Structures are given as structure tokens and as C-alpha cells.
Coordinates of C-alpha atoms in Angstrom, one line a residue:
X1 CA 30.7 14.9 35.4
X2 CA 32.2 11.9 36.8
X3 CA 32.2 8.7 39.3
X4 CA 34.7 8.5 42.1
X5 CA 35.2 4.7 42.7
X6 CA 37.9 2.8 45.7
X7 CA 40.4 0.8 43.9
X8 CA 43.4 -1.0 44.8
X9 CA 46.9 -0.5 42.7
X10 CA 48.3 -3.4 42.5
X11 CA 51.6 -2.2 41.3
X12 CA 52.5 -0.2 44.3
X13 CA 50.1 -1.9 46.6
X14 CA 47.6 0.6 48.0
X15 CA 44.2 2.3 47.8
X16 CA 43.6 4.9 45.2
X17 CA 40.2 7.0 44.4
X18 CA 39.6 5.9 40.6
X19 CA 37.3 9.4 39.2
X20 CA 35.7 7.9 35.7
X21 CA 34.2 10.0 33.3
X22 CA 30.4 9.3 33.1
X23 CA 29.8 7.2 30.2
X24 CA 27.6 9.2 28.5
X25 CA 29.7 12.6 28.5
X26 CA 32.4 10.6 26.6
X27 CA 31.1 11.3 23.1
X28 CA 30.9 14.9 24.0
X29 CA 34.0 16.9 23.2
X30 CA 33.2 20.0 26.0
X31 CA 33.1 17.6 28.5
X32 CA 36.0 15.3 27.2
X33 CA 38.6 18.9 27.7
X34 CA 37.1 19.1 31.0
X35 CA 38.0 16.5 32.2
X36 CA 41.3 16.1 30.3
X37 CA 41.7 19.7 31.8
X38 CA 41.3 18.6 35.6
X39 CA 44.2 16.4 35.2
X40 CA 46.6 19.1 33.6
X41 CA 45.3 21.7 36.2
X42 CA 46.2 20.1 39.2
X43 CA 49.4 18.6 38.0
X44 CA 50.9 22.0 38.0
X45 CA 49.7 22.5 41.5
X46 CA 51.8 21.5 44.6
X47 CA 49.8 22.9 47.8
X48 CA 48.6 20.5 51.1
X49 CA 44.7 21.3 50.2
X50 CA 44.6 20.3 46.5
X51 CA 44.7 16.5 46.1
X52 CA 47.0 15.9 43.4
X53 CA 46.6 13.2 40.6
X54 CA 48.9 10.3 40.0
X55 CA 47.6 9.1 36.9
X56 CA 45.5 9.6 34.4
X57 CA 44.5 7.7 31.1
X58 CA 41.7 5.8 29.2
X59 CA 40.2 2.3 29.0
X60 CA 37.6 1.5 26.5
X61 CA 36.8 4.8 25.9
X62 CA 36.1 6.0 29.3
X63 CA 38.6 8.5 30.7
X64 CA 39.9 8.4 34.0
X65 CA 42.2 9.7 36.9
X66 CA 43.7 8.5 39.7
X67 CA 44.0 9.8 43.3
X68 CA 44.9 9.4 46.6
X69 CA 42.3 8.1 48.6
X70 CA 40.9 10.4 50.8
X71 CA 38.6 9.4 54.1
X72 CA 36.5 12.6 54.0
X73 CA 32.9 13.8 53.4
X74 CA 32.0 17.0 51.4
X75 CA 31.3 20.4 53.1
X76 CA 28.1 20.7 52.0
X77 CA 27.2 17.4 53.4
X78 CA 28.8 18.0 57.0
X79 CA 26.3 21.3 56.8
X80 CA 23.4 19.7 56.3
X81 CA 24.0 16.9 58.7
X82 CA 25.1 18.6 61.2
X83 CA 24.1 22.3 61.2
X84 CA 26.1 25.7 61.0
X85 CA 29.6 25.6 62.6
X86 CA 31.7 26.7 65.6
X87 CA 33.0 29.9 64.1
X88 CA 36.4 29.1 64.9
X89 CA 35.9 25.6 62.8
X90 CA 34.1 27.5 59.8
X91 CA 37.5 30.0 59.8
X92 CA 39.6 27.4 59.8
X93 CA 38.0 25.8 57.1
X94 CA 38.3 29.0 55.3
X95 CA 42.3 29.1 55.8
X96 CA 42.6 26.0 54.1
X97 CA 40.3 26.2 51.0
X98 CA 42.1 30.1 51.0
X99 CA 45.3 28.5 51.0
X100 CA 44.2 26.0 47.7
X101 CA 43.0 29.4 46.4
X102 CA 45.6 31.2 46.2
X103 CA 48.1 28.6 45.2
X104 CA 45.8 28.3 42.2
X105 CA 45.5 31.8 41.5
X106 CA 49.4 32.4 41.1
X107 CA 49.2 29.7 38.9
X108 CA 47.0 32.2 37.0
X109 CA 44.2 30.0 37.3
X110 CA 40.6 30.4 38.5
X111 CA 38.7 27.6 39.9
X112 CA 35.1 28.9 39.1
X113 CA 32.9 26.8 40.8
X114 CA 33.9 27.2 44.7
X115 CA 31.0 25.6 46.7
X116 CA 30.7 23.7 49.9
X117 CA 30.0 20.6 47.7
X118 CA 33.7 20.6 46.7
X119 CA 35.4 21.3 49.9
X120 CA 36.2 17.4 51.0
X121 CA 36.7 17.5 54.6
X122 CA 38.1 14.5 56.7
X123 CA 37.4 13.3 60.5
X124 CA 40.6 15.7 61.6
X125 CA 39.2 18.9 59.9
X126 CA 41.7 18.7 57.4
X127 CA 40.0 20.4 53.9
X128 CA 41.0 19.9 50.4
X129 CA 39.6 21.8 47.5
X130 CA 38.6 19.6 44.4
X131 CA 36.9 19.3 40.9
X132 CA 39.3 21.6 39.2
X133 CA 37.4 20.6 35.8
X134 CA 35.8 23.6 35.0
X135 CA 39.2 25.6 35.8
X136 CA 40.3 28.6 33.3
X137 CA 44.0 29.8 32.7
X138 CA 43.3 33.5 33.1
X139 CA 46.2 34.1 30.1
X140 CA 44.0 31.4 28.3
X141 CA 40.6 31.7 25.7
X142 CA 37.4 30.5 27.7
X143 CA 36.9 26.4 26.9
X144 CA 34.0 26.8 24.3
X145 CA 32.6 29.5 22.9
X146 CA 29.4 28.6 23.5
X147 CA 28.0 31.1 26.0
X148 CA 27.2 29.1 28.2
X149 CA 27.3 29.9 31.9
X150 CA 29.6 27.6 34.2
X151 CA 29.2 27.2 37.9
X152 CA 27.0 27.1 40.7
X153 CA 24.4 29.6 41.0
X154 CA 23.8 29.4 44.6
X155 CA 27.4 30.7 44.8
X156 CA 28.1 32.6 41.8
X157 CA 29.3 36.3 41.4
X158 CA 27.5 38.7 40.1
X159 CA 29.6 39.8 37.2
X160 CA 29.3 35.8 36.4
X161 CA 25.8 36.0 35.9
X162 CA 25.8 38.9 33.3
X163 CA 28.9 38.0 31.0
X164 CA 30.5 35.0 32.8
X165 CA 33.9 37.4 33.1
X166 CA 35.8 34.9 35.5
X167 CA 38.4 36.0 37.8
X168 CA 40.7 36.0 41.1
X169 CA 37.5 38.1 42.4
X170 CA 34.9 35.7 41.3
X171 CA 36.5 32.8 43.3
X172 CA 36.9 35.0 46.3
X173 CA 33.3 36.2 46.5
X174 CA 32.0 32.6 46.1
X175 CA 34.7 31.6 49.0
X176 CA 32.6 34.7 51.2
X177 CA 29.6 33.0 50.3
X178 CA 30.9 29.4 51.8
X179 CA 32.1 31.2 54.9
X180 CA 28.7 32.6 55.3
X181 CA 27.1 28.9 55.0
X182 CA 29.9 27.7 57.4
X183 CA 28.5 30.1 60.0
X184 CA 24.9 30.6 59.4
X185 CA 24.2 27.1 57.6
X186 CA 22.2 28.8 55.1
X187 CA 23.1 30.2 51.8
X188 CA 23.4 33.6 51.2
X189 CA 20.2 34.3 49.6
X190 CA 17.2 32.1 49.8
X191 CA 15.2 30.4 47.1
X192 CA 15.5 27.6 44.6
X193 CA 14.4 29.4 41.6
X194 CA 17.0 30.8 38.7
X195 CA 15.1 34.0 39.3
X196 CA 15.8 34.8 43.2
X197 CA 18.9 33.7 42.8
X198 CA 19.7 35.9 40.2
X199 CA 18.0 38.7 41.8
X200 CA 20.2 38.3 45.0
X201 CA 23.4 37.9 43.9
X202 CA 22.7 40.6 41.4
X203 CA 20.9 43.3 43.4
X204 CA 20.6 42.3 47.3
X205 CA 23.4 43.6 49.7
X206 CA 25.3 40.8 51.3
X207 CA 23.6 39.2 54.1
X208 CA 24.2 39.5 57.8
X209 CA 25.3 36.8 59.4
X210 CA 24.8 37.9 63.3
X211 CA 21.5 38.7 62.0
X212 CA 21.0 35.3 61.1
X213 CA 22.8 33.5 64.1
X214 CA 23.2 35.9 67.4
X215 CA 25.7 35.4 69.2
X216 CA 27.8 35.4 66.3
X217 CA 30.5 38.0 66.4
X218 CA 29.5 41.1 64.6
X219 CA 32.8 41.4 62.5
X220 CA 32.2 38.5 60.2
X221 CA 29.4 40.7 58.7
X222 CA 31.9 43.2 57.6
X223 CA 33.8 40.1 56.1
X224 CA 31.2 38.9 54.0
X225 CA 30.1 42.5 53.1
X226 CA 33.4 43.4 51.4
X227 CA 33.9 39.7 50.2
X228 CA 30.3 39.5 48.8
X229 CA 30.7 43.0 47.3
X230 CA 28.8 43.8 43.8
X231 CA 31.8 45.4 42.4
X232 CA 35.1 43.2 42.1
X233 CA 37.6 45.9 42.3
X234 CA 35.6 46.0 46.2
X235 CA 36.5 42.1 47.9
X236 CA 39.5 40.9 49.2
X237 CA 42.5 41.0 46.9
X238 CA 43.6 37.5 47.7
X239 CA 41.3 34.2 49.3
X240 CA 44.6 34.8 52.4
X241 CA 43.0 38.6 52.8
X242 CA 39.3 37.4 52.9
X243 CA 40.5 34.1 55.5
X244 CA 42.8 36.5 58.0
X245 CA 39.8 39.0 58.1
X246 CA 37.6 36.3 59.5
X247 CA 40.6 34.8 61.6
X248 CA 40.3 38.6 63.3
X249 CA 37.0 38.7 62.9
X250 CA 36.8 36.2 65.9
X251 CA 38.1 38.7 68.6
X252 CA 35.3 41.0 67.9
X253 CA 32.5 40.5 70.7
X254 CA 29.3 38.8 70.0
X255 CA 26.4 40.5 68.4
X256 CA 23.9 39.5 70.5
X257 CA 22.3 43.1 70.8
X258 CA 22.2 43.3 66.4
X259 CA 19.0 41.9 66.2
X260 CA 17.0 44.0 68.7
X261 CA 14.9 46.7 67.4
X262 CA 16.6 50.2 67.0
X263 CA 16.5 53.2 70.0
X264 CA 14.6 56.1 68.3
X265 CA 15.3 59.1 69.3
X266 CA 13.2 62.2 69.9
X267 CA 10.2 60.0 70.3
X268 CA 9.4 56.8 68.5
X269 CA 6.8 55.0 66.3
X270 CA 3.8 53.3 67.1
X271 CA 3.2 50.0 65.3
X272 CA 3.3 50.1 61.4
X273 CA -0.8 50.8 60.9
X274 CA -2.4 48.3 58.4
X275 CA -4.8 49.0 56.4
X276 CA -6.9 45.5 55.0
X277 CA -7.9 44.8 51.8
X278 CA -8.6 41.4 53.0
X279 CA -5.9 39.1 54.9
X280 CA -2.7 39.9 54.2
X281 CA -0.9 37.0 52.9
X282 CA 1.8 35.0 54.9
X283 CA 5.1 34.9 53.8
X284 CA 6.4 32.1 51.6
X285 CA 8.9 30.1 52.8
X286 CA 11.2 29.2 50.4
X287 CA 11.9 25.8 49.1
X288 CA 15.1 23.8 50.8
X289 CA 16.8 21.2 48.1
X290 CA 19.7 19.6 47.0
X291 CA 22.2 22.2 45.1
X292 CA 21.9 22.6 41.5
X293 CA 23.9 23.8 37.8
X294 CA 22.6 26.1 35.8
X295 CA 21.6 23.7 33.2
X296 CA 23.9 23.5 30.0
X297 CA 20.8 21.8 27.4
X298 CA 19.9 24.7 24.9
X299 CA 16.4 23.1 25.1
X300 CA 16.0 23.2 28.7
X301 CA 17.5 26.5 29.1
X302 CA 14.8 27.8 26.5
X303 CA 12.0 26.1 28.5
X304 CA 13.6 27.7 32.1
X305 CA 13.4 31.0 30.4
X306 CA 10.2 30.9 29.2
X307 CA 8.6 29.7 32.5
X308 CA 10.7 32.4 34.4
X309 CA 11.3 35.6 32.6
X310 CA 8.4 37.5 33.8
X311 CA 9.2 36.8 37.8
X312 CA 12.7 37.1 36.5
X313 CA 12.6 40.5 35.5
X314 CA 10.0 41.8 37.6
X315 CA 11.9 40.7 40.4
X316 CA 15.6 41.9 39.1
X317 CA 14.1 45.5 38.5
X318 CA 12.0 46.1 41.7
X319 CA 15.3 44.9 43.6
X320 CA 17.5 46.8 41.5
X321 CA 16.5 50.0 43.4
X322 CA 16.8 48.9 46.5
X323 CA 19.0 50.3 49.6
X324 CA 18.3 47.5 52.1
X325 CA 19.4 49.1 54.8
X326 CA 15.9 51.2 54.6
X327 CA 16.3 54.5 57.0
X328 CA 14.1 54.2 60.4
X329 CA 12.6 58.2 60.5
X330 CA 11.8 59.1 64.0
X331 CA 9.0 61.5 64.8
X332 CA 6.6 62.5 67.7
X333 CA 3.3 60.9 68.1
X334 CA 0.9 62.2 66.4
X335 CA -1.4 64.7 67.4
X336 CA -5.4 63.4 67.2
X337 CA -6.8 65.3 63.7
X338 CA -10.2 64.8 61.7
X339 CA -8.4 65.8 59.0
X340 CA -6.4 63.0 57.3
X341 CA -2.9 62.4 58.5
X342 CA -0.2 63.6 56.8
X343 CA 1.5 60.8 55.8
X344 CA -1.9 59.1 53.9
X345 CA -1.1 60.3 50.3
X346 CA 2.3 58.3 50.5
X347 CA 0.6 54.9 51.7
X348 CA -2.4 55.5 48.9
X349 CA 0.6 56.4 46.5
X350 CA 2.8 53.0 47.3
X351 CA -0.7 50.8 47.2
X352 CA -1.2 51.7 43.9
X353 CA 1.9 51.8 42.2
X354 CA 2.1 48.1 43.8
X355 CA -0.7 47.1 41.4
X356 CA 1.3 49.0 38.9
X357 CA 4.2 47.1 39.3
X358 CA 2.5 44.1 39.5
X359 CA 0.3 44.5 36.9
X360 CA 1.5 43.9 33.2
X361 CA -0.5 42.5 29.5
X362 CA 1.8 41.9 26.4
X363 CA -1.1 44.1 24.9
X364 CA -0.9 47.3 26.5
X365 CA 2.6 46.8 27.2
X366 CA 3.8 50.1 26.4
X367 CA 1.4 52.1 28.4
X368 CA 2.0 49.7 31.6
X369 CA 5.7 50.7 31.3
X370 CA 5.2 54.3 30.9
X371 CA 2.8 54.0 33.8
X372 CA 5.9 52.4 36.6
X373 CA 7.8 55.2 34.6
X374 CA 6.0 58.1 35.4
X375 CA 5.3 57.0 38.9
X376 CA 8.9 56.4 39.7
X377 CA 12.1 58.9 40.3
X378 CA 15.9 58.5 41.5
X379 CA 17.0 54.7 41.8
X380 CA 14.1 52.5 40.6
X381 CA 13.4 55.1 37.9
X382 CA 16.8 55.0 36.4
X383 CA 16.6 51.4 36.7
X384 CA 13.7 50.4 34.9
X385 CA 14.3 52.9 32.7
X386 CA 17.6 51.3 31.4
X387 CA 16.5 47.9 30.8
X388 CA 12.8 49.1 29.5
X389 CA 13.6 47.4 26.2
X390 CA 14.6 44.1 27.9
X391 CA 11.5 44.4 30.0
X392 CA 9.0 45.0 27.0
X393 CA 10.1 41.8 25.4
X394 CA 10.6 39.4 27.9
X395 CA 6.8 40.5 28.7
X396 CA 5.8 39.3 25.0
X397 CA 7.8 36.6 25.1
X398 CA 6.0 35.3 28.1
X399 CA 2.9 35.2 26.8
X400 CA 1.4 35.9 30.1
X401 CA -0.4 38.5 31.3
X402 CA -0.2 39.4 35.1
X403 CA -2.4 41.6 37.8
X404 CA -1.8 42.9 41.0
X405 CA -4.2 43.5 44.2
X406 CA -3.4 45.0 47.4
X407 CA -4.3 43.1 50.4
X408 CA -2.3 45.2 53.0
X409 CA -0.6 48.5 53.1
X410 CA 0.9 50.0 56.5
X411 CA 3.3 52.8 57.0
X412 CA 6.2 51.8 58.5
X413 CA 8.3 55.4 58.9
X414 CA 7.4 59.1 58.0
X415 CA 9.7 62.2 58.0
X416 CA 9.0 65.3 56.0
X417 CA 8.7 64.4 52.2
X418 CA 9.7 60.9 52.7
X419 CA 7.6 57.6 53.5
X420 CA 8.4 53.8 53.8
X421 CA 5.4 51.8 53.3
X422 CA 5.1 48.2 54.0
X423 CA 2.3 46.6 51.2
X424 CA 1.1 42.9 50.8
X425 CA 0.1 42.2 47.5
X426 CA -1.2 38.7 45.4
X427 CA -0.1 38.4 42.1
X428 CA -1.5 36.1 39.6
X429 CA -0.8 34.9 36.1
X430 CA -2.6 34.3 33.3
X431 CA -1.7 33.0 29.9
X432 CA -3.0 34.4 26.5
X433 CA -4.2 30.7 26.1
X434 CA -6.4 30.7 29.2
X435 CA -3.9 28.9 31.6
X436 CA -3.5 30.0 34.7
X437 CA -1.2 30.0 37.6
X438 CA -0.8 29.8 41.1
X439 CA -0.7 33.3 43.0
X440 CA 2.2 34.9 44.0
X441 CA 2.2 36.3 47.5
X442 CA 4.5 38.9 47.6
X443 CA 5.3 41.6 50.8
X444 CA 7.2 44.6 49.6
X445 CA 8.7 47.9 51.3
X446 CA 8.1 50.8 49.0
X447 CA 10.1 54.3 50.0
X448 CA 7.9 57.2 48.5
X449 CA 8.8 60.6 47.7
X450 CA 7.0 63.8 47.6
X451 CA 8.2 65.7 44.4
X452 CA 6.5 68.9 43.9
X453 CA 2.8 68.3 44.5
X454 CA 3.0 64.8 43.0
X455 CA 4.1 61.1 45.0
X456 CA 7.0 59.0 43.0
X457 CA 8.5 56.0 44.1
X458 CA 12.3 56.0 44.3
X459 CA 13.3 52.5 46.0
X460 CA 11.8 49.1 46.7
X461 CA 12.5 45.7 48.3
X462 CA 11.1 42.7 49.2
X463 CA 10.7 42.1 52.7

């Protein structure tokens, strides 16, 4: 929104940061209040952390503030030079944005847009908070009434996402999701896209962070699970709360045993058994880049939402059923048997409800829902049920129609009328105009249910 220039005041004879509203943002009026509102914001803030503004006014048109100058680098930056952090350093980074925080929230005001990028950190590990420009008084209106969705999505809350409700809460699970980069150097959920992103922060449980980096201590994944938590009323009360938690978080011991594979008891599992319907795909890796806003153009917002809202939904829906924490079933070996094994009819049942899911024409919409429908119980059921109508049209507005095929399906866990099947399936795209698109190469864990005499799916993930 703005240039940070090093000036010199003349007047009192020192150097200032000079932050200049881009030029082309001055003829437009939201951006104008922003960045009028920066200046108001932190002028009725006194903490260490916040840099506070000495001036502020306008030459030729171009708005500007002035600053202390500050010898610092961004968070974000520091992370990607140099890697995840001690976790005694990421904590104590933590205290002080917390402390910015919360002198902010009894202000009544709510920063929205807490990222690494605007945690300024200098040589001595001293760390303000800054860009205070999207801000909202919580006993004010929103700044425009345009709908439009402000913030980072890489960090954003969930409830941000579906009705841009901002609060205390909001800034505190986007502060969890900074700790978590602190200590893992990786954001919570992976992916560039608009889609995965959405999809995580909507429907994926909160990342482990001693799964991500052993050694780590195991507490700091209790910190970011109740910090990161879907419902608001469930995080930290206050940025303090969420910063002592991981201050205590540091005495637990490490977690170097997390990661290693789970004692079964009463026997255990051989390997998952695959069955090929050619060679299973490899995993994707997803895309590493510089952070980026949710973009703000009505055009280009159209144009992302065309291009996305079949992954988009697909992907929100399946992982809106999920329980990621999938039960590991124990069970004997089993016994050699012409007859087919017992848990066969679950792996044939998740193969082709894969393709079901997978598979979708703006044509025959109707029956291709009623088909995941009546193959589907509990969780993923309910799910797609309630956003069936949203589903249908985001189908015909994508002009695309899409088909699934099983490359791999292996059982993974079996116990009485319950299964979890691990399936590699390829996905493809193709347009009512003839266009086509790349494949998708997707790996799924499908948990299937015997209901009476019939096989219905009742959770999903991607795995």
C-alpha cells in the first residue's frame, strides 16, 4: 500500500522512516482511509512493540507518515533466510508481538492482518508489530461495505474466510499460525492456491509441529491446537494467554518419539496391500512462493473463481468430513482363505466412490450428486448434503466437466464394520469447449462403513 523511504528531519536533526502512499492508490478513496486510518490507529497506542508515528500529512497529493527509523528486517524474511527458530527465540518473539496485541485489543481494536511479514525484528531480537492500515475499531462499522475480504490468507481465520467477522480471536489464531512458522518454518497448511488454503484453514485440524520438526517439545502442539482452533469461542482469550502457553510449553520434554509409528496391540498390521490400476501417482509437492493478498479487483476475483471453484469445492467438501486423526484398528494376522478376505468389499467400495467423487459433468449434475449422496453416511454425508446447492452451481458455472480413475487402492486398517482405505486416484478436466487440463494426482484416505448389507462412506482426507 505504500513505500517506506530513510529521510533526514532537518528540524530536529535525525533519521526518520518516511512511509508514502503508492501513487496510484491516491485517487482511490478505500485506500486513502487506510492509510489515513494507520496514522489515527497507532497514535492512540503507547506500547514498546508498536512503532509510533510522529507525523503525518500530504505533499502534492501523496499522503505520508513519519516514523522512527528502525534497523530491522521482517519476520518473514529472517524465516526464509535463515530457517525455523530456536524455540526459545520463536517464544520470545511471540511475547512481544503478544504484547502489541493486546495493547491493541483494549484499545478495542483488531489488527487483522498478523503475518510474519509485519513482525519487524532488529539485530537484538527486539520485535515491533506494524501496518496497522487495515485495523478495525471493534465498536466501529467495517471500512467499506464492499464485501471484500481483507488479510492474508496464508494466515487468516477461518470465520474470516466465510463472512470476514473480525475479532480479538481472529488476531490470536493468526498469531498461533506465526508461532507455528517460527518453529517449523513452514506455514500451517501447504499450497499456494486460494483453494488449499481455504480448505485448510476451513476444514484441516491444526498442524503438529513436533511432527514437523522432532525434537521439538510436544507441548507447543497443544498451543497451536487450541490457538488454531475452528471455533473462536475455543483459542486463547488474550495474545498474553496464547504467548505464556508457549513460554511453558518449553519445559515440556522433546518429542522425539511423536513421529515413530504407533505400538499395536493384540497383534499388528502387515503393510497397507496395494492393489494396481497402473502406477500409483507420486505426491505433489506443493509450490513454495512469496506471500500473497487475496486480490481486491472484482475482475480478477471473477477470473480466480472461475478457474478454481471446481478444485475449490471438491476439495472443501471431501475435507469437510474429515477427522484427521484417522483411528489405527488392530487385529491378528489373518488366517490363509480361498475365499475373499473380509475386508475386500470396503476397498472395492472406497475405489469406486473415489471415481464418484472425482467424477462430475454440468450435464448429469444432478444424478452425480445423488450418486456421492447415496454412497455416503454420518460426517461427509451431512456435509455435502448441506452445501449440495452450492456444489450444483459452482459445477455449471465451471463449465468443466471432470473424471476420476483409480490407480491404487490399499487397506490401511480393518476392525469389524469399519475400514480405512488408502486410494490413488488421477483426475482430469475437461472443458465443454474441448480444453483440457493438466491431471490432478490426488492420494486420499477413505474410512468406510458397513451399514446393513450395503458400504457408505462416512469420512475422507487427503493424505
Amino acid at each position: 500500500m505504500g513505500t517506506v523511504y530513510k529521510a533526514h528531519d532537518t528540524i530536529i536533526g535525525r533519521d526518520v522512516a518516511v512511509k508514502v502512499l503508492a501513487g496510484a492508490l491516491g485517487s482511490e478513496p478505500g485506500y486513502v482511509e487506510r492509510f489515513r486510518r494507520e496514522a489515527h490507529t497507532v497514535a492512540r497506542l503507547t506500547e514498546a512493540h508498536i512503532i509510533p508515528v510522529f507525523d503525518t500529512g500530504e505533499v502534492d497529493g501523496r499522503l505520508y507518515l513519519v516514523m522512527p527509523l528502525v534497523d530491522g528486517v521482517d519476520l518473514g524474511a529472517l524465516l526464509q533466510r535463515d530457517g525455523p527458530m530456536l524455540p526459545e527465540r520463536a517464544v520470545h518473539v511471540i511475547e512481544q508481538l503478544a504484547a502489541a496485541l493486546d495493547t491493541a485489543h483494549t484499545a478495542g481494536l483488531v489488527h487483522r492482518d498478523i503475518k510474519p511479514s509485519n513482525a519487524l525484528v532488529t539485530p537484538r531480537d527486539f520485535v515491533y508489530l506494524i501496518d496497522f492500515g487495515i485495523a478495525r475499531d471493534t465498536a466501529a462499522g467495517a471500512l467499506t461495505s464492499t464485501g471484500v475480504v481483507v488479510g492474508t490468507m496464508f494466515y487468516m481465520a477461518p470465520e474470516r474466510f466465510t463472512s470476514d467477522v473480525a475479532d480479538i480471536s481472529s488476531d490470536i489464531y493468526s498469531l498461533a499460525c506465526v508461532l507455528h512458522e517460527c518453529l517449523t518454518g513452514r506455514r500451517p497448511y501447504p499450497g499456494e492456491g486460494m483453494e488449499q488454503q481455504i480448505a485448510g484453514h476451513l476444514t484441516v485440524e491444526p498442524p503438529r509441529p513436533s511432527q514437523q520438526r522432532p525434537g521439538l517439545p510436544p507441548g507447543f502442539d497443544e498451543v497451536i491446537a487450541r490457538g488454531m482452533a475452528k471455533n473462536p469461542q475455543h483459542r486463547y482469550p488474550s495474545a498474553q494467554e496464547l504467548a505464556a502457553a508457549a513460554r511453558n510449553a518449553l519445559a515440556a520434554p522433546p518429542a522425539s518419539e511423536r513421529n515413530a509409528a504407533p505400538t499395536m496391540c493384540g497383534g499388528s498390521y502387515p503393510p497397507p496391500v496395494w492393489h494396481d490400476h497402473g502406477q500409483p501417482p507420486a505426491p505433489t509437492a506443493p509450490a513454495q512462493g512469496a506471500v500473497q493478498d487475496l486480490p481486491t479487483n472484482s475482475a480478477t476475483r471473477s477470473r480466480l473463481r472461475t478457474a478454481t471453484v471446481v478444485p475449490t469445492i471438491l476439495l472443501v467438501l471431501l475435507l469437510g468430513a474429515v477427522v484427521f486423526a484417522v483411528t489405527q484398528f488392530a487385529r491378528p494376522h489373518p488366517h490363509p482363505s480361498t475365499a475373499p478376505p473380509d475386508w475386500q468389499p470396503y476397498v472395492d467400495d472406497a475405489e469406486q466412490f473415489a471415481v464418484i467423487m472425482t467424477t462430475f459433468n454440468p450435464a448429469s449434475i444432478d444424478s452425480d450428486v445423488q450418486r456421492v449422496l447415496d454412497g455416503s453416511v454420518d460426517e461427509f454425508h451431512e456435509s455435502f448434503a448441506s452445501n449440495e446447492t452450492v456444489f450444483k452451481q459452482a459445477i455449471l458455472d465451471g463449465k468443466k466437466a471432470t473424471r476420476g480413475t483409480v490407480n491404487a487402492a490399499g487397506l490401511e486398517s480393518f476392525q469389524g464394520t469399519a475400514a480405512s482405505v488408502l486410494i490413488a486416484v488421477t483426475s482430469t478436466a475437461t472443458g465443454i469447449d474441448g480444453s483440457s487440463e493438466p491431471p490432478r494426482n490426488l492420494r486420499l484416505r477413505i474410512q468406510v462403513r458397513k451399514v446393513g448389507d450395503a458400504y457408505k462412506v462416512a469420512k475422507g482426507e487427503f493424505v
